[in-house]
XYZ file of C-alpha atoms in Angstrom:
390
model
C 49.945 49.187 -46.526
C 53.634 50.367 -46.505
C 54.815 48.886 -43.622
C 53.968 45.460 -45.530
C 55.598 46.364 -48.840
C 59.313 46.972 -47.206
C 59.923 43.340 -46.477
C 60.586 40.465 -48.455
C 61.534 36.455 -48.367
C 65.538 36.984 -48.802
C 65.379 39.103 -45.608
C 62.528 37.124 -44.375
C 65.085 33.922 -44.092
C 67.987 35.661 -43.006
C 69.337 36.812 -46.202
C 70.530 39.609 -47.567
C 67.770 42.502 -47.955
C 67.271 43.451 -51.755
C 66.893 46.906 -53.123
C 63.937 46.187 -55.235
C 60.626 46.048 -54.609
C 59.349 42.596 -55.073
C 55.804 42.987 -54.354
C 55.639 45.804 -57.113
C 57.928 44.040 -59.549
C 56.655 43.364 -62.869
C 56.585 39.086 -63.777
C 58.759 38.081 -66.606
C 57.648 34.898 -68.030
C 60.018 32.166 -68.784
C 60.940 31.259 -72.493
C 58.401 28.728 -73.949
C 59.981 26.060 -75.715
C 57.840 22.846 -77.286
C 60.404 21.050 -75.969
C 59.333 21.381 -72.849
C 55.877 21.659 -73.495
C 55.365 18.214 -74.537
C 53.185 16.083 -71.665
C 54.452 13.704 -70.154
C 52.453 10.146 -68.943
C 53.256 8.704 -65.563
C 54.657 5.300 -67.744
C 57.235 7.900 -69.586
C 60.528 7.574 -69.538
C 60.515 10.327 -66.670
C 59.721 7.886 -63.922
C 60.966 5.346 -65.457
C 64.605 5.855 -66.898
C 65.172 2.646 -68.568
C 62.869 3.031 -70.784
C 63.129 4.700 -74.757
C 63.097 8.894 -74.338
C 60.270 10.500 -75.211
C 60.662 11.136 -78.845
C 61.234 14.470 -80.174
C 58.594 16.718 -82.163
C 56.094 17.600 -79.688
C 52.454 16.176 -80.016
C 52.837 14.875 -83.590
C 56.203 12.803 -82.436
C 54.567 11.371 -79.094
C 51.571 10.665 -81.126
C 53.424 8.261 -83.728
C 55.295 6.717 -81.315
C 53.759 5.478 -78.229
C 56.161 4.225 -74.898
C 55.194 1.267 -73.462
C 53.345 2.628 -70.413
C 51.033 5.031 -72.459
C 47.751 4.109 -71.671
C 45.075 5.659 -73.594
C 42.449 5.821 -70.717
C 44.018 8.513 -69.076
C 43.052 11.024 -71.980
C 39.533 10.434 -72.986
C 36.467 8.356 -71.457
C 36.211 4.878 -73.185
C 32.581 4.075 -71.446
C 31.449 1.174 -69.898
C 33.023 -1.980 -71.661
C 31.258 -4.683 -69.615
C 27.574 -5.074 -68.926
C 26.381 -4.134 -65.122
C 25.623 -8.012 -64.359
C 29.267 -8.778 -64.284
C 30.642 -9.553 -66.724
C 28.002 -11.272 -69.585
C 26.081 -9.741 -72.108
C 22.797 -9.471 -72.412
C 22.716 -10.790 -76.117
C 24.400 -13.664 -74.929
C 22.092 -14.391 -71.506
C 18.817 -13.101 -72.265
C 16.822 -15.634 -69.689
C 19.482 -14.413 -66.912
C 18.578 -10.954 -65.022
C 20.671 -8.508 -64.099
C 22.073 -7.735 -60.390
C 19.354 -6.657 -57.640
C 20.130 -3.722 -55.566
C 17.934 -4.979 -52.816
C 19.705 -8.663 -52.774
C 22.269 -8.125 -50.527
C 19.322 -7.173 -48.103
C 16.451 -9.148 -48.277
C 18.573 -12.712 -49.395
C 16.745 -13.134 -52.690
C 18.194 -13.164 -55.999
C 22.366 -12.883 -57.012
C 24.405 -10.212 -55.295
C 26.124 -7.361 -56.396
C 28.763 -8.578 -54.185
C 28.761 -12.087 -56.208
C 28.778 -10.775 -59.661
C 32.675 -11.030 -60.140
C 33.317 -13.677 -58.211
C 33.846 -11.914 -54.937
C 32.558 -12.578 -51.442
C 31.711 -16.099 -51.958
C 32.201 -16.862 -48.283
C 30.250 -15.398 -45.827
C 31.506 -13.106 -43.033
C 28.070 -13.496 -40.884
C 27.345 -14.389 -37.567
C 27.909 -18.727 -37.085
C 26.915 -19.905 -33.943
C 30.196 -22.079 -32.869
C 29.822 -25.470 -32.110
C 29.350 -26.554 -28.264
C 31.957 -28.394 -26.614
C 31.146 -32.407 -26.172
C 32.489 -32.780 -22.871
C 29.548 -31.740 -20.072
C 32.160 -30.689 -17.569
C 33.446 -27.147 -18.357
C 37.336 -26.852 -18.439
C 38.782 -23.152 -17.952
C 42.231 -23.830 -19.972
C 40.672 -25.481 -22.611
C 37.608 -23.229 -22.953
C 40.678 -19.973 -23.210
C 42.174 -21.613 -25.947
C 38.508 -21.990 -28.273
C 36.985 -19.229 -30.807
C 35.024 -16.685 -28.848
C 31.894 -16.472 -29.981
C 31.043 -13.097 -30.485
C 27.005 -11.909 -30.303
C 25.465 -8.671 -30.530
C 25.038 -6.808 -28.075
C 22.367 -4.116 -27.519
C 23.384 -0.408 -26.318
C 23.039 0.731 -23.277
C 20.222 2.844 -22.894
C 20.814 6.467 -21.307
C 22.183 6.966 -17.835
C 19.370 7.434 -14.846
C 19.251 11.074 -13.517
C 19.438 12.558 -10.580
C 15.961 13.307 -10.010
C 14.876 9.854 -11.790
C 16.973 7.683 -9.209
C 15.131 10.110 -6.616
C 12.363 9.323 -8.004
C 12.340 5.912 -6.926
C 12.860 5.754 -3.429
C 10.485 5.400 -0.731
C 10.567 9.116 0.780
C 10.141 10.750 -2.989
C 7.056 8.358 -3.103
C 5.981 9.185 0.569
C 6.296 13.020 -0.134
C 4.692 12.071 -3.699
C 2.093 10.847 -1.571
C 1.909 13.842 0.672
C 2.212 16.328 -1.935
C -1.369 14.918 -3.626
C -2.902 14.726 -0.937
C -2.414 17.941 0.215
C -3.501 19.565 -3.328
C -6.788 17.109 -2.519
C -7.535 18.526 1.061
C -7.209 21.786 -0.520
C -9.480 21.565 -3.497
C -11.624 19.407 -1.058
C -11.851 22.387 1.395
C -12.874 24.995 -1.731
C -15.490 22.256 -2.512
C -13.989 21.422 -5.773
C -13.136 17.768 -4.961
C -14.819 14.952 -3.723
C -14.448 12.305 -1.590
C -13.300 9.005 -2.584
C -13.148 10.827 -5.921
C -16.835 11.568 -5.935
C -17.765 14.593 -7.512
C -21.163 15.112 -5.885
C -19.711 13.862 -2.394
C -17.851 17.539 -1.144
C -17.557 19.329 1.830
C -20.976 20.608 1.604
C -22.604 17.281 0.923
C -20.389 15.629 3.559
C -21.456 17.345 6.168
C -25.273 16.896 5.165
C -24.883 13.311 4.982
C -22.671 13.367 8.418
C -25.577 15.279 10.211
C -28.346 13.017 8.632
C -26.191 9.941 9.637
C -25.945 10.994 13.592
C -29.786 12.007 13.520
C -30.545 8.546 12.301
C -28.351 6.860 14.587
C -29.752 8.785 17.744
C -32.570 8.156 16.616
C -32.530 4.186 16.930
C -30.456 4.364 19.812
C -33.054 6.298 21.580
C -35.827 3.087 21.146
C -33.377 0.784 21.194
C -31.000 1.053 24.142
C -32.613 -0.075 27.212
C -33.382 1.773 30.111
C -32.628 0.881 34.034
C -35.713 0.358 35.418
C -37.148 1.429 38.369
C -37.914 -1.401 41.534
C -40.597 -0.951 44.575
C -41.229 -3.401 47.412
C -44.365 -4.307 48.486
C -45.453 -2.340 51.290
C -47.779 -4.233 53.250
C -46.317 -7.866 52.867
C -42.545 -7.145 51.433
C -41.475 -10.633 52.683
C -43.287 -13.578 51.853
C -42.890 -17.475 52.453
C -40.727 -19.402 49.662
C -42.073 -22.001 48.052
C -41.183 -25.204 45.926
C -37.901 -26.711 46.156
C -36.501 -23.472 47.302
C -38.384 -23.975 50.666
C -36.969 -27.337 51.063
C -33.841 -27.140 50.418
C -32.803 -24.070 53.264
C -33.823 -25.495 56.819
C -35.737 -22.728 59.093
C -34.130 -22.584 62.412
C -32.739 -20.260 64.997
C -30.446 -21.837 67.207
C -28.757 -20.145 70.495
C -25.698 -22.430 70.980
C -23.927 -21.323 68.392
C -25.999 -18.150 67.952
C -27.498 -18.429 64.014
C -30.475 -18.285 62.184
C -31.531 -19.342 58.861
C -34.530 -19.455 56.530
C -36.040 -18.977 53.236
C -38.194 -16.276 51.659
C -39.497 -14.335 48.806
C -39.169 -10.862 48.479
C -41.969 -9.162 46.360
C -40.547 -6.576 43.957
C -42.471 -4.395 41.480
C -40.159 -3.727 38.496
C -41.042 -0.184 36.503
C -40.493 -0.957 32.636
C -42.584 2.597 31.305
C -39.159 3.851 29.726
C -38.316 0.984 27.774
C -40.077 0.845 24.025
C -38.304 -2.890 23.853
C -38.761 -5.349 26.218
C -36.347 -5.714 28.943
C -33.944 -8.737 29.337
C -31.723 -9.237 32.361
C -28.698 -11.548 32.541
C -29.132 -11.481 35.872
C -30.387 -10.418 39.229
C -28.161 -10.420 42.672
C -29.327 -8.976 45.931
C -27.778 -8.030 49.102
C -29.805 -7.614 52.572
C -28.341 -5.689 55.568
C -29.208 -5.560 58.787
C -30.346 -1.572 59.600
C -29.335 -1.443 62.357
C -26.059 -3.350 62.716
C -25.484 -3.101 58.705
C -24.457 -7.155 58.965
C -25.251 -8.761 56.081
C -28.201 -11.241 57.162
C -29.127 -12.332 53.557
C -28.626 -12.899 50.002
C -30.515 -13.438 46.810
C -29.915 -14.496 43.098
C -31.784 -14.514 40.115
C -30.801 -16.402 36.153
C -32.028 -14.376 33.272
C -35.649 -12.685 33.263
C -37.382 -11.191 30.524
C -39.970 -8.288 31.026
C -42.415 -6.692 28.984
C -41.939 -2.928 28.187
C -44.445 -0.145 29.120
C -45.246 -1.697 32.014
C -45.033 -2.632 35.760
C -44.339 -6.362 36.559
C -44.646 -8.014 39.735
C -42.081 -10.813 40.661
C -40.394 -12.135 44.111
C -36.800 -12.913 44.375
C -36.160 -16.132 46.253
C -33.907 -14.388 49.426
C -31.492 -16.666 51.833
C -31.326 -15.297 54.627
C -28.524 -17.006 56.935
C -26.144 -15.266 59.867
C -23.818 -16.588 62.249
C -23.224 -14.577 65.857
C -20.744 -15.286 68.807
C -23.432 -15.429 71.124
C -26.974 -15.021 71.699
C -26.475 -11.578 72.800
C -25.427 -10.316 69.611
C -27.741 -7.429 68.577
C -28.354 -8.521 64.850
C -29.727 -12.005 66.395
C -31.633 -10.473 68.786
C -34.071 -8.484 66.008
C -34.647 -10.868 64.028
C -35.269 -13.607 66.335
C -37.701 -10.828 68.480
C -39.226 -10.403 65.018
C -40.116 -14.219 64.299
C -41.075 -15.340 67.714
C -44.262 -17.246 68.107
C -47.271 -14.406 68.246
C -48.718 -16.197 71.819
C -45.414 -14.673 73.501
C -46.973 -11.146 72.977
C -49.473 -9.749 74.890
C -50.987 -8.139 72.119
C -50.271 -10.719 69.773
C -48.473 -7.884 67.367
C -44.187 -9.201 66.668
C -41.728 -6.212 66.067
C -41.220 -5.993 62.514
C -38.048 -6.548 60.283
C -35.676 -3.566 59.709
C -32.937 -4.070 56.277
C -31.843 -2.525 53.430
C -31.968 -4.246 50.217
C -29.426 -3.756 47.599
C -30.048 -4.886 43.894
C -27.419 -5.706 41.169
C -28.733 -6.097 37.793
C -27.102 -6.794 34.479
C -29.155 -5.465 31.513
C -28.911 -7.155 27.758
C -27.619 -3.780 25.771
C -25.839 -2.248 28.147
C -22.104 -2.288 29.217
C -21.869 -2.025 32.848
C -23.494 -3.230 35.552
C -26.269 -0.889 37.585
C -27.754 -1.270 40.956
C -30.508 0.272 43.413
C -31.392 0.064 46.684
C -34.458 0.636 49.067
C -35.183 0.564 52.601
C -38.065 -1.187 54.417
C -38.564 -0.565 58.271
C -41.363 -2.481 59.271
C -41.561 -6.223 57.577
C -43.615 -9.041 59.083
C -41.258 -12.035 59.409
C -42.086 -14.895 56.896
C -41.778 -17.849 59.469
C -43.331 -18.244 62.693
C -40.951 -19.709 65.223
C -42.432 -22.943 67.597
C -43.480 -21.515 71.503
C -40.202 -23.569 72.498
C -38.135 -22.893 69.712
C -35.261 -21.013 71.657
């Protein structure tokens, strides 16, 4: 361009702008003069000024004479003087084999290292001899050699989501997170459970229905029923026997007012609901007065085994005992009416016995405890009091 032409280096450095053009100037070459022509080697007079000039005549002059520091080797490529084993010829050593490329690796064989006479002494890792004393000392262990080992590099830094990663509420929503994608896939029927194929939602729910049938099943014949109990109408109360009967005295006495004696109360036990037989732990009962609802007697009864599909007879060995103020208490006054010698009635007939009897049973199978109760309102007394009894 010509805004590029106008300048040039005079003005460029501050000096005085020239009326030529330099950029468009035509080159004049300098004279040529052999003198000057004639090379020069770095051992030449030139950098060194001591020594002879370089003589005159060009090539042909410098090639008669020769300076001291002309060496030859810096004009033409002599070869290789010296064989590559260092330094002897094969002629001369033919049992001895050349340098191994591989022997400063795999220790076998001279070195290419060795084959001048270098690197005798090796520069490898020497394991430094321990100290003799057994007792460490700091300011004498600063001043040894540090033995220097390898050591391995670091492997790259943990990330953000690695060191995440590896705490317990990345493992706990880990956790979460596949079991969620389970329920799901469990839910389209497309996993199993327990990692089951053939055990989905649809075959769960088979075997869950065919599981509760079965068990309803068994528990229907197996769990025991509460059976049902009747007294015996016509002779409910009956006299006890064995050492029952002698160990409870029979007596009604006026001063204090009380009465005691032993009986059997005959019970028919209903067992038609029942496909096993029926064990009880144990039998208590409980026998109130009807019409003062005093408690007049108790009964008790170790563990009993019935048949099933079935109604079994058995008495309950019954103590009945009471204590009154005074002979004009009205739950003394029944019973004792009711056991009175028959020759103090006219027509021979004694009032019969009015209670309630409450039974507590405990049934092998079942939990909880389950009683009954019945009601009898005209029982003959067991005992027959003596005429002066009274």
């Amino acid at each position: 361009m010509d805004y590029d032409r106008k300048s040039t280096v005079s003005s460029f450095y501050g000096g005085p702008r020239s009326s030529e053009d330099a950029l468009n100037r035509d080159y004049t070459a300098p004279p040529t003069s052999n003198e000057h022509r004639s090379r020069r080697d770095s051992s030449s007079s030139f950098f060194r000024p001591t020594s002879p000039a370089t003589p005159q005549g060009g090539a042909e002059g410098h090639a008669r004479m020769h300076s001291a520091g002309y060496n030859r080797m810096s004009f033409f490529d002599a070869g290789r003087e010296e064989p590559v084993k260092g330094g002897y010829d094969e002629v001369e050593q033919p049992n001895e084999g050349g340098w191994d490329i591989y022997a400063d690796f795999n220790n076998a064989g001279p070195r290419y290292s060795h084959a001048f006479g270098l690197g005798h002494q090796e520069t490898s890792y020497q394991q430094l001899t321990p100290p003799l004393s057994g007792k460490p000392d700091e300011e004498s262990g600063a001043q040894r050699p540090v033995e220097m080992v390898t050591v391995p590099a670091l492997g790259a830094e943990w990330g953000k989501d690695e060191l995440k990663g590896m705490t317990k509420r990345a493992r706990r929503e880990e956790k979460a997170e596949n079991f969620g994608r389970k329920w799901k896939a469990f839910n389209r029927g497309q996993y199993g459970i327990f990692g089951r194929k053939w055990l989905t939602r649809r075959t769960l729910i088979f075997v869950i229905f065919g599981t509760c049938a079965a068990i309803g099943l068994i528990l229907a014949f197996v769990i025991p029923r509460v059976p049902g109990f009747a007294v015996n109408g016509s002779t409910p109360l009956v006299s006890a026997t064995g050492w029952f009967n002698d160990s409870i005295p029979a007596e009604f006495s006026r001063f204090p007012a009380n009465f005691s004696f032993p009986a059997d109360i005959s019970l028919q036990v209903d067992t038609n609901s029942n496909f096993l037989p029926l064990v009880f732990k144990h039998l208590d009962a409980q026998v109130y007065d009807l019409d003062s609802f005093r408690l007049v007697g108790t009964g008790h009864m170790n563990r009993t085994k019935l048949p099933a599909k079935t109604f079994t007879n058995i008495q309950m060995p019954l103590n009945f005992s009471y204590v009154a103020t005074n002979d004009s208490d009205l739950t003394w006054i029944n019973w004792y009416n009711a056991c009175k010698n028959r020759i103090q009635y006219n027509d021979g007939n004694r009032p019969g016995l009015r209670f309630r009897l409450n039974i507590i049973m405990s049934i092998d199978g079942l939990p909880t405890q389950h009683s009954t109760a019945t009601t009898v309102t005209s029982a003959p007394c067991p005992i027959e009091l003596p005429v002066n009894a009274g």
